[in-house]
mmCIF file of C-alpha atoms and ligand atoms in Angstrom:
data_model
loop_
_atom_site.group_PDB
_atom_site.id
_atom_site.type_symbol
_atom_site.label_atom_id
_atom_site.label_comp_id
_atom_site.label_asym_id
_atom_site.label_seq_id
_atom_site.Cartn_x
_atom_site.Cartn_y
_atom_site.Cartn_z
ATOM 1 C CA UNK G 188 -17.144 21.275 8.726
ATOM 2 C CA UNK G 189 -19.880 20.377 11.262
ATOM 3 C CA UNK G 190 -23.045 22.176 10.282
ATOM 4 C CA UNK G 191 -25.775 22.737 12.870
ATOM 5 C CA UNK G 192 -29.150 23.791 11.542
ATOM 6 C CA UNK G 193 -30.100 26.555 14.006
ATOM 7 C CA UNK G 194 -33.776 26.356 13.128
ATOM 8 C CA UNK G 195 -34.028 22.669 13.914
ATOM 9 C CA UNK G 196 -31.770 22.782 16.996
ATOM 10 C CA UNK G 197 -33.674 22.775 20.320
ATOM 11 C CA UNK G 198 -30.559 23.463 22.408
ATOM 12 C CA UNK G 199 -30.754 20.136 24.257
ATOM 13 C CA UNK G 200 -26.934 20.080 24.180
ATOM 14 C CA UNK G 201 -26.819 16.315 23.723
ATOM 15 C CA UNK G 202 -24.351 16.894 20.880
ATOM 16 C CA UNK G 203 -22.023 18.857 23.159
ATOM 17 C CA UNK G 204 -21.985 16.005 25.690
ATOM 18 C CA UNK G 205 -21.528 13.325 23.029
ATOM 19 C CA UNK G 206 -18.497 14.874 21.338
ATOM 20 C CA UNK G 207 -15.366 12.996 22.522
ATOM 21 C CA UNK G 208 -13.044 15.901 21.674
ATOM 22 C CA UNK G 209 -14.989 18.882 22.940
ATOM 23 C CA UNK G 210 -15.319 20.248 19.436
ATOM 24 C CA UNK G 211 -18.727 21.649 20.283
ATOM 25 C CA UNK G 212 -19.471 24.115 23.000
ATOM 26 C CA UNK G 213 -22.249 26.407 23.949
ATOM 27 C CA UNK G 214 -21.853 30.099 24.505
ATOM 28 C CA UNK G 215 -25.000 31.640 23.098
ATOM 29 C CA UNK G 216 -27.392 28.995 24.385
ATOM 30 C CA UNK G 217 -26.906 27.057 21.153
ATOM 31 C CA UNK G 218 -24.195 24.496 20.382
ATOM 32 C CA UNK G 219 -21.371 25.842 18.283
ATOM 33 C CA UNK G 220 -18.453 24.196 16.546
ATOM 34 C CA UNK G 221 -15.448 25.916 18.090
ATOM 35 C CA UNK G 222 -12.573 23.432 17.819
ATOM 36 C CA UNK G 223 -12.902 22.242 14.264
ATOM 37 C CA UNK G 224 -9.320 21.071 14.021
ATOM 38 C CA UNK G 225 -9.971 18.468 16.728
ATOM 39 C CA UNK G 226 -13.021 17.030 14.969
ATOM 40 C CA UNK G 227 -12.569 13.384 13.907
ATOM 41 C CA UNK G 228 -15.900 13.366 12.035
ATOM 42 C CA UNK G 229 -17.308 10.484 14.075
ATOM 43 C CA UNK G 230 -20.698 12.225 13.885
ATOM 44 C CA UNK G 231 -21.699 11.059 17.342
ATOM 45 C CA UNK G 232 -23.119 14.578 17.675
ATOM 46 C CA UNK G 233 -25.512 13.815 14.816
ATOM 47 C CA UNK G 234 -26.255 10.336 16.137
ATOM 48 C CA UNK G 235 -27.622 11.711 19.428
ATOM 49 C CA UNK G 236 -29.435 14.734 17.978
ATOM 50 C CA UNK G 237 -33.211 14.253 18.398
ATOM 51 C CA UNK G 238 -33.890 16.771 15.595
ATOM 52 C CA UNK G 239 -31.481 15.523 12.923
ATOM 53 C CA UNK G 240 -30.056 19.033 12.911
ATOM 54 C CA UNK G 241 -26.413 18.093 12.369
ATOM 55 C CA UNK G 242 -24.634 17.352 9.139
ATOM 56 C CA UNK G 243 -21.121 17.368 7.763
ATOM 57 C CA UNK G 244 -20.962 19.948 5.012
ATOM 58 C CA UNK G 245 -22.721 18.176 2.144
ATOM 59 C CA UNK G 246 -23.083 14.830 3.928
ATOM 60 C CA UNK G 247 -26.108 13.816 6.001
ATOM 61 C CA UNK G 248 -25.121 13.431 9.640
ATOM 62 C CA UNK G 249 -26.844 10.069 9.930
ATOM 63 C CA UNK G 250 -28.151 7.269 7.741
ATOM 64 C CA UNK G 251 -31.755 7.538 6.664
ATOM 65 C CA UNK G 252 -34.372 5.501 8.461
ATOM 66 C CA UNK G 253 -35.132 4.515 12.003
ATOM 67 C CA UNK G 254 -32.702 2.774 14.266
ATOM 68 C CA UNK G 255 -33.230 -0.892 13.359
ATOM 69 C CA UNK G 256 -35.098 -2.892 15.959
ATOM 70 C CA UNK G 257 -33.347 -6.173 16.584
ATOM 71 C CA UNK G 258 -35.097 -9.507 17.115
ATOM 72 C CA UNK G 259 -35.101 -10.929 20.641
ATOM 73 C CA UNK G 260 -32.772 -13.722 19.581
ATOM 74 C CA UNK G 261 -30.232 -11.280 18.111
ATOM 75 C CA UNK G 262 -27.532 -12.134 20.702
ATOM 76 C CA UNK G 263 -27.846 -15.818 19.767
ATOM 77 C CA UNK G 264 -27.832 -15.033 16.041
ATOM 78 C CA UNK G 265 -24.745 -12.839 16.117
ATOM 79 C CA UNK G 266 -22.909 -15.331 18.303
ATOM 80 C CA UNK G 267 -23.879 -18.105 15.899
ATOM 81 C CA UNK G 268 -22.609 -16.083 12.923
ATOM 82 C CA UNK G 269 -19.294 -15.456 14.680
ATOM 83 C CA UNK G 270 -18.873 -19.133 15.591
ATOM 84 C CA UNK G 271 -20.025 -20.420 12.195
ATOM 85 C CA UNK G 272 -17.675 -18.174 10.193
ATOM 86 C CA UNK G 273 -15.050 -20.486 8.738
ATOM 87 C CA UNK G 274 -12.049 -20.378 6.493
ATOM 88 C CA UNK G 275 -12.826 -21.609 2.977
ATOM 89 C CA UNK G 276 -9.981 -22.417 0.610
ATOM 90 C CA UNK G 277 -11.730 -24.337 -2.116
ATOM 91 C CA UNK G 278 -14.088 -22.425 -4.388
ATOM 92 C CA UNK G 279 -16.301 -22.859 -7.419
ATOM 93 C CA UNK G 280 -15.100 -21.198 -10.599
ATOM 94 C CA UNK G 281 -18.181 -18.915 -10.719
ATOM 95 C CA UNK G 282 -17.232 -15.257 -10.648
ATOM 96 C CA UNK G 283 -18.089 -13.377 -7.489
ATOM 97 C CA UNK G 284 -20.775 -10.747 -7.789
ATOM 98 C CA UNK G 285 -18.973 -7.394 -7.751
ATOM 99 C CA UNK G 286 -21.880 -5.717 -6.018
ATOM 100 C CA UNK G 287 -21.682 -8.047 -3.028
ATOM 101 C CA UNK G 288 -17.989 -7.229 -2.669
ATOM 102 C CA UNK G 289 -18.579 -3.503 -3.064
ATOM 103 C CA UNK G 290 -21.350 -3.630 -0.478
ATOM 104 C CA UNK G 291 -19.195 -5.568 2.005
ATOM 105 C CA UNK G 292 -16.291 -3.152 1.578
ATOM 106 C CA UNK G 293 -18.566 -0.171 1.986
ATOM 107 C CA UNK G 294 -19.978 -1.684 5.175
ATOM 108 C CA UNK G 295 -16.470 -2.354 6.422
ATOM 109 C CA UNK G 296 -16.155 1.383 7.069
ATOM 110 C CA UNK G 297 -18.446 1.023 10.079
ATOM 111 C CA UNK G 298 -15.726 -0.881 11.906
ATOM 112 C CA UNK G 299 -14.016 1.107 14.633
ATOM 113 C CA UNK G 300 -10.891 2.935 13.491
ATOM 114 C CA UNK G 301 -8.267 4.895 15.419
ATOM 115 C CA UNK G 302 -9.341 8.536 15.347
ATOM 116 C CA UNK G 303 -11.977 7.507 12.800
ATOM 117 C CA UNK G 304 -9.166 7.431 10.242
ATOM 118 C CA UNK G 305 -10.262 4.386 8.163
ATOM 119 C CA UNK G 306 -6.980 4.123 6.273
ATOM 120 C CA UNK G 307 -7.719 0.962 4.250
ATOM 121 C CA UNK G 308 -7.830 1.288 0.486
ATOM 122 C CA UNK G 309 -9.086 -1.813 -1.251
ATOM 123 C CA UNK G 310 -7.521 -3.688 -4.131
ATOM 124 C CA UNK G 311 -9.823 -6.347 -5.576
ATOM 125 C CA UNK G 312 -8.135 -8.811 -7.893
ATOM 126 C CA UNK G 313 -10.264 -11.173 -9.939
ATOM 127 C CA UNK G 314 -9.698 -13.722 -12.663
ATOM 128 C CA UNK G 315 -7.774 -16.969 -12.526
ATOM 129 C CA UNK G 316 -4.991 -15.985 -15.002
ATOM 130 C CA UNK G 317 -4.092 -12.901 -12.950
ATOM 131 C CA UNK G 318 -4.141 -14.876 -9.707
ATOM 132 C CA UNK G 319 -1.958 -17.531 -11.348
ATOM 133 C CA UNK G 320 0.494 -14.765 -12.271
ATOM 134 C CA UNK G 321 0.589 -13.743 -8.617
ATOM 135 C CA UNK G 322 1.195 -17.374 -7.627
ATOM 136 C CA UNK G 323 3.991 -17.735 -10.167
ATOM 137 C CA UNK G 324 5.811 -14.743 -8.648
ATOM 138 C CA UNK G 325 5.375 -16.193 -5.166
ATOM 139 C CA UNK G 326 6.570 -19.683 -6.155
ATOM 140 C CA UNK G 327 9.625 -18.180 -7.861
ATOM 141 C CA UNK G 328 10.398 -16.106 -4.744
ATOM 142 C CA UNK G 329 9.938 -19.138 -2.465
ATOM 143 C CA UNK G 330 12.255 -21.147 -4.700
ATOM 144 C CA UNK G 331 14.926 -18.432 -4.856
ATOM 145 C CA UNK G 332 14.919 -17.387 -1.202
ATOM 146 C CA UNK G 333 13.867 -20.532 0.653
ATOM 147 C CA UNK G 334 11.146 -18.509 2.412
ATOM 148 C CA UNK G 335 8.159 -20.562 3.603
ATOM 149 C CA UNK G 336 9.115 -23.702 1.617
ATOM 150 C CA UNK G 337 5.816 -25.354 2.641
ATOM 151 C CA UNK G 338 4.072 -23.106 0.090
ATOM 152 C CA UNK G 339 5.880 -24.896 -2.749
ATOM 153 C CA UNK G 340 5.728 -28.399 -1.310
ATOM 154 C CA UNK G 341 1.983 -28.123 -0.662
ATOM 155 C CA UNK G 342 1.412 -26.532 -4.077
ATOM 156 C CA UNK G 343 3.103 -29.543 -5.694
ATOM 157 C CA UNK G 344 0.531 -31.873 -4.147
ATOM 158 C CA UNK G 345 -2.405 -29.670 -5.141
ATOM 159 C CA UNK G 346 -2.835 -27.546 -2.021
ATOM 160 C CA UNK G 347 -2.539 -23.841 -2.532
ATOM 161 C CA UNK G 348 -2.326 -22.223 0.913
ATOM 162 C CA UNK G 349 -1.705 -18.782 -0.587
ATOM 163 C CA UNK G 350 -4.811 -18.179 -2.692
ATOM 164 C CA UNK G 351 -6.706 -21.460 -2.439
ATOM 165 C CA UNK G 352 -8.739 -21.892 -5.604
ATOM 166 C CA UNK G 353 -10.192 -18.393 -5.272
ATOM 167 C CA UNK G 354 -10.881 -16.368 -8.360
ATOM 168 C CA UNK G 355 -11.162 -13.193 -6.304
ATOM 169 C CA UNK G 356 -8.771 -11.693 -3.793
ATOM 170 C CA UNK G 357 -9.355 -8.646 -1.620
ATOM 171 C CA UNK G 358 -6.264 -6.786 -0.440
ATOM 172 C CA UNK G 359 -6.379 -4.139 2.271
ATOM 173 C CA UNK G 360 -3.720 -1.544 1.530
ATOM 174 C CA UNK G 361 -2.987 1.435 3.749
ATOM 175 C CA UNK G 362 -0.373 4.118 4.096
ATOM 176 C CA UNK G 363 2.228 2.929 6.587
ATOM 177 C CA UNK G 364 2.158 6.385 8.142
ATOM 178 C CA UNK G 365 -1.534 6.131 9.044
ATOM 179 C CA UNK G 366 -2.423 6.246 12.717
ATOM 180 C CA UNK G 367 -2.979 2.508 13.198
ATOM 181 C CA UNK G 368 -3.015 0.836 9.786
ATOM 182 C CA UNK G 369 -2.657 -2.785 10.866
ATOM 183 C CA UNK G 370 -5.439 -2.853 13.427
ATOM 184 C CA UNK G 371 -7.763 -0.617 11.418
ATOM 185 C CA UNK G 372 -7.318 -2.670 8.244
ATOM 186 C CA UNK G 373 -7.860 -5.953 10.078
ATOM 187 C CA UNK G 374 -11.033 -4.692 11.716
ATOM 188 C CA UNK G 375 -12.400 -3.413 8.420
ATOM 189 C CA UNK G 376 -11.497 -6.638 6.623
ATOM 190 C CA UNK G 377 -13.125 -8.728 9.330
ATOM 191 C CA UNK G 378 -16.313 -6.660 9.011
ATOM 192 C CA UNK G 379 -16.218 -7.313 5.273
ATOM 193 C CA UNK G 380 -15.598 -11.030 5.830
ATOM 194 C CA UNK G 381 -18.624 -11.358 8.108
ATOM 195 C CA UNK G 382 -20.843 -9.592 5.572
ATOM 196 C CA UNK G 383 -19.483 -11.719 2.701
ATOM 197 C CA UNK G 384 -20.089 -14.959 4.579
ATOM 198 C CA UNK G 385 -23.581 -13.780 5.559
ATOM 199 C CA UNK G 386 -24.202 -13.479 1.799
ATOM 200 C CA UNK G 387 -23.184 -17.059 1.068
ATOM 201 C CA UNK G 388 -19.582 -16.439 0.073
ATOM 202 C CA UNK G 389 -16.616 -18.319 1.423
ATOM 203 C CA UNK G 390 -13.519 -16.429 2.522
ATOM 204 C CA UNK G 391 -10.131 -17.160 4.026
ATOM 205 C CA UNK G 392 -7.560 -14.752 5.394
ATOM 206 C CA UNK G 393 -4.506 -14.824 3.187
ATOM 207 C CA UNK G 394 -1.519 -14.174 5.437
ATOM 208 C CA UNK G 395 1.094 -15.597 3.074
ATOM 209 C CA UNK G 396 -0.247 -13.422 0.281
ATOM 210 C CA UNK G 397 -0.180 -10.346 2.522
ATOM 211 C CA UNK G 398 3.467 -10.883 3.393
ATOM 212 C CA UNK G 399 4.546 -11.751 -0.143
ATOM 213 C CA UNK G 400 2.774 -8.751 -1.660
ATOM 214 C CA UNK G 401 4.831 -6.496 0.591
ATOM 215 C CA UNK G 402 8.108 -8.378 0.066
ATOM 216 C CA UNK G 403 8.222 -9.064 -3.653
ATOM 217 C CA UNK G 404 8.770 -5.906 -5.724
ATOM 218 C CA UNK G 405 7.290 -7.447 -8.899
ATOM 219 C CA UNK G 406 4.161 -8.346 -6.960
ATOM 220 C CA UNK G 407 3.856 -4.847 -5.541
ATOM 221 C CA UNK G 408 3.930 -3.608 -9.116
ATOM 222 C CA UNK G 409 1.470 -6.198 -10.331
ATOM 223 C CA UNK G 410 -1.178 -5.197 -7.766
ATOM 224 C CA UNK G 411 -0.353 -1.511 -8.300
ATOM 225 C CA UNK G 412 0.631 -0.948 -4.693
ATOM 226 C CA UNK G 413 1.928 2.572 -4.268
ATOM 227 C CA UNK G 414 5.275 3.057 -2.610
ATOM 228 C CA UNK G 415 3.942 4.573 0.601
ATOM 229 C CA UNK G 416 1.439 1.738 1.127
ATOM 230 C CA UNK G 417 1.644 -1.718 2.638
ATOM 231 C CA UNK G 418 -0.800 -4.571 2.437
ATOM 232 C CA UNK G 419 -2.179 -5.166 5.934
ATOM 233 C CA UNK G 420 -4.574 -8.000 5.217
ATOM 234 C CA UNK G 421 -6.009 -10.052 2.403
ATOM 235 C CA UNK G 422 -8.895 -12.415 1.794
ATOM 236 C CA UNK G 423 -9.477 -15.242 -0.654
ATOM 237 C CA UNK G 424 -13.087 -14.977 -1.769
ATOM 238 C CA UNK G 425 -15.410 -17.223 -3.736
ATOM 239 C CA UNK G 426 -18.458 -19.451 -3.655
ATOM 240 C CA UNK G 427 -17.492 -22.492 -1.572
ATOM 241 C CA UNK G 428 -17.287 -25.712 -3.543
ATOM 242 C CA UNK G 429 -16.642 -28.057 -0.679
ATOM 243 C CA UNK G 430 -19.326 -29.784 1.335
ATOM 244 C CA UNK G 431 -20.760 -27.321 3.759
ATOM 245 C CA UNK G 432 -19.211 -27.563 7.160
ATOM 246 C CA UNK G 433 -21.494 -29.751 9.244
ATOM 247 C CA UNK G 434 -20.220 -28.694 12.628
ATOM 248 C CA UNK G 435 -18.437 -25.871 14.361
ATOM 249 C CA UNK G 436 -14.917 -27.048 15.206
ATOM 250 C CA UNK G 437 -13.915 -26.839 18.823
ATOM 251 C CA UNK G 438 -11.178 -24.476 19.957
ATOM 252 C CA UNK G 439 -8.348 -26.107 21.856
ATOM 253 C CA UNK G 440 -6.983 -22.809 23.056
ATOM 254 C CA UNK G 441 -9.255 -21.065 25.477
ATOM 255 C CA UNK G 442 -8.500 -17.443 26.242
ATOM 256 C CA UNK G 443 -6.573 -16.800 29.392
ATOM 257 C CA UNK G 444 -8.240 -14.001 31.267
ATOM 258 C CA UNK G 445 -6.587 -12.124 34.029
ATOM 259 C CA UNK G 446 -9.196 -10.270 36.019
ATOM 260 C CA UNK G 447 -7.829 -7.234 37.793
ATOM 261 C CA UNK G 448 -10.532 -6.018 40.061
ATOM 262 C CA UNK G 449 -10.634 -3.251 42.540
ATOM 263 C CA UNK G 450 -13.580 -2.092 44.605
ATOM 264 C CA UNK G 451 -16.233 -1.071 42.114
ATOM 265 C CA UNK G 452 -17.335 1.953 44.129
HETATM 266 C C1 FMN B 294 -4.006 -13.134 9.828
HETATM 267 C C2 FMN B 294 -4.388 -14.489 9.270
HETATM 268 C C3 FMN B 294 -3.656 -15.043 8.253
HETATM 269 C C4 FMN B 294 -4.006 -16.263 7.693
HETATM 270 N N1 FMN B 294 -3.324 -16.717 6.623
HETATM 271 C C5 FMN B 294 -3.721 -17.859 6.023
HETATM 272 C C6 FMN B 294 -3.053 -18.284 4.814
HETATM 273 O O1 FMN B 294 -2.143 -17.639 4.307
HETATM 274 N N2 FMN B 294 -3.479 -19.446 4.255
HETATM 275 C C7 FMN B 294 -4.503 -20.179 4.762
HETATM 276 O O2 FMN B 294 -4.831 -21.225 4.183
HETATM 277 N N3 FMN B 294 -5.160 -19.792 5.901
HETATM 278 C C8 FMN B 294 -4.803 -18.642 6.522
HETATM 279 N N4 FMN B 294 -5.473 -18.195 7.635
HETATM 280 C C9 FMN B 294 -6.631 -18.939 8.120
HETATM 281 C C10 FMN B 294 -6.345 -19.693 9.436
HETATM 282 O O3 FMN B 294 -5.576 -20.812 9.161
HETATM 283 C C11 FMN B 294 -7.712 -20.048 10.054
HETATM 284 O O4 FMN B 294 -8.368 -18.883 10.429
HETATM 285 C C12 FMN B 294 -7.547 -20.940 11.271
HETATM 286 O O5 FMN B 294 -7.010 -22.176 10.924
HETATM 287 C C13 FMN B 294 -8.878 -21.187 11.976
HETATM 288 O O6 FMN B 294 -9.846 -21.709 11.090
HETATM 289 P P1 FMN B 294 -11.258 -20.974 10.919
HETATM 290 O O7 FMN B 294 -10.981 -19.601 10.356
HETATM 291 O O8 FMN B 294 -12.065 -21.811 9.993
HETATM 292 O O9 FMN B 294 -11.874 -20.883 12.274
HETATM 293 C C14 FMN B 294 -5.129 -16.972 8.211
HETATM 294 C C15 FMN B 294 -5.867 -16.425 9.262
HETATM 295 C C16 FMN B 294 -5.517 -15.196 9.763
HETATM 296 C C17 FMN B 294 -6.361 -14.589 10.848
#
C-alpha cells in the first residue's frame, strides 16, 4: 500500500515520526511499512519526506509543486472570506458551470475526516423542472403530514426556503454506517461552499431539503439515493441575482467559552 522508494530514501525517519498509527517502523536502518492494516492513507509520511520517496501504490504521495507561499495578509484575507460568506437564496437563471462545481467538490476532500474516511458521495441536481419536481414532492408531503407548515405558507407568498430560486443543488450523501458521516459531510460541504463563493457563486445550506430527502421515499428515489445512504447536507447553488451584500451582518450570539486551565508546565 505505502511504497517507499529505497533509492531516494535517506533514512531521516521523518516519515516514521509523522505516522499517527505507527504503520512505519525501522528495523534495517530504513523505514518499512509493517502495520499496513492500520494505515489510514493520510500520507503525512509523504508530506514530511524531504526526498519525495513515498507514494501510495499508483498515486503520488503529494501534490506536485512547491508548498504555496502565502501573502503576509493571508490571516486577514481568510478571516474576511469566512466573515463575508453569506447565504444566498435568490439566483439568476444562468446555469452553473459544471467545472466550478466539480473543482469545489474535488477540493472538499481536503477537509479533515474521521480516520481519513471521506464518506461523502455527491449528488448534483440541476435544471429548474427537476428542482420543481422535488419541490412538488415536498409541498405534497408538508400538506399531508403537517410537517414544517411554514414551507408551504412562505412558498405561497413567493419565498422558497427549501431550494430558493437555485437551478443547482448539491447533496452530500454518505453511508449511515460510515465512521462519522454527519460531521465529515458537513466539513466537506463547507469546504466546497467556501470555494464556490470564492468563485463568485452564491450558496445556501438547505436543511429542509436535507431532511425531506431522507424522509420522503419518492424523493429518495428521485435523487437516486441508495438504501444504505442518508443525505447529510445540501446546498442551493447559483449566481446571485440580488444586490450584493453591502455589509457583514453582526452576530447577536457570541460564543460562550469556558477556559479550563491548569498549570502549563
Ligand atoms: C445546517 C443548516 C441548514 C440550513 N437550512 C436552511 C434552509 O433550509 N433554508 C434556508 O433558507 N436557509 C438555511 N440555512 C441558512 C441559515 O439560515 C443561515 O446560515 C443563517 O441565517 C445565517 O446567515 P448567513 O449564512 O448568511 O451568515 C441553513 C444553514 C445551516 C448551517
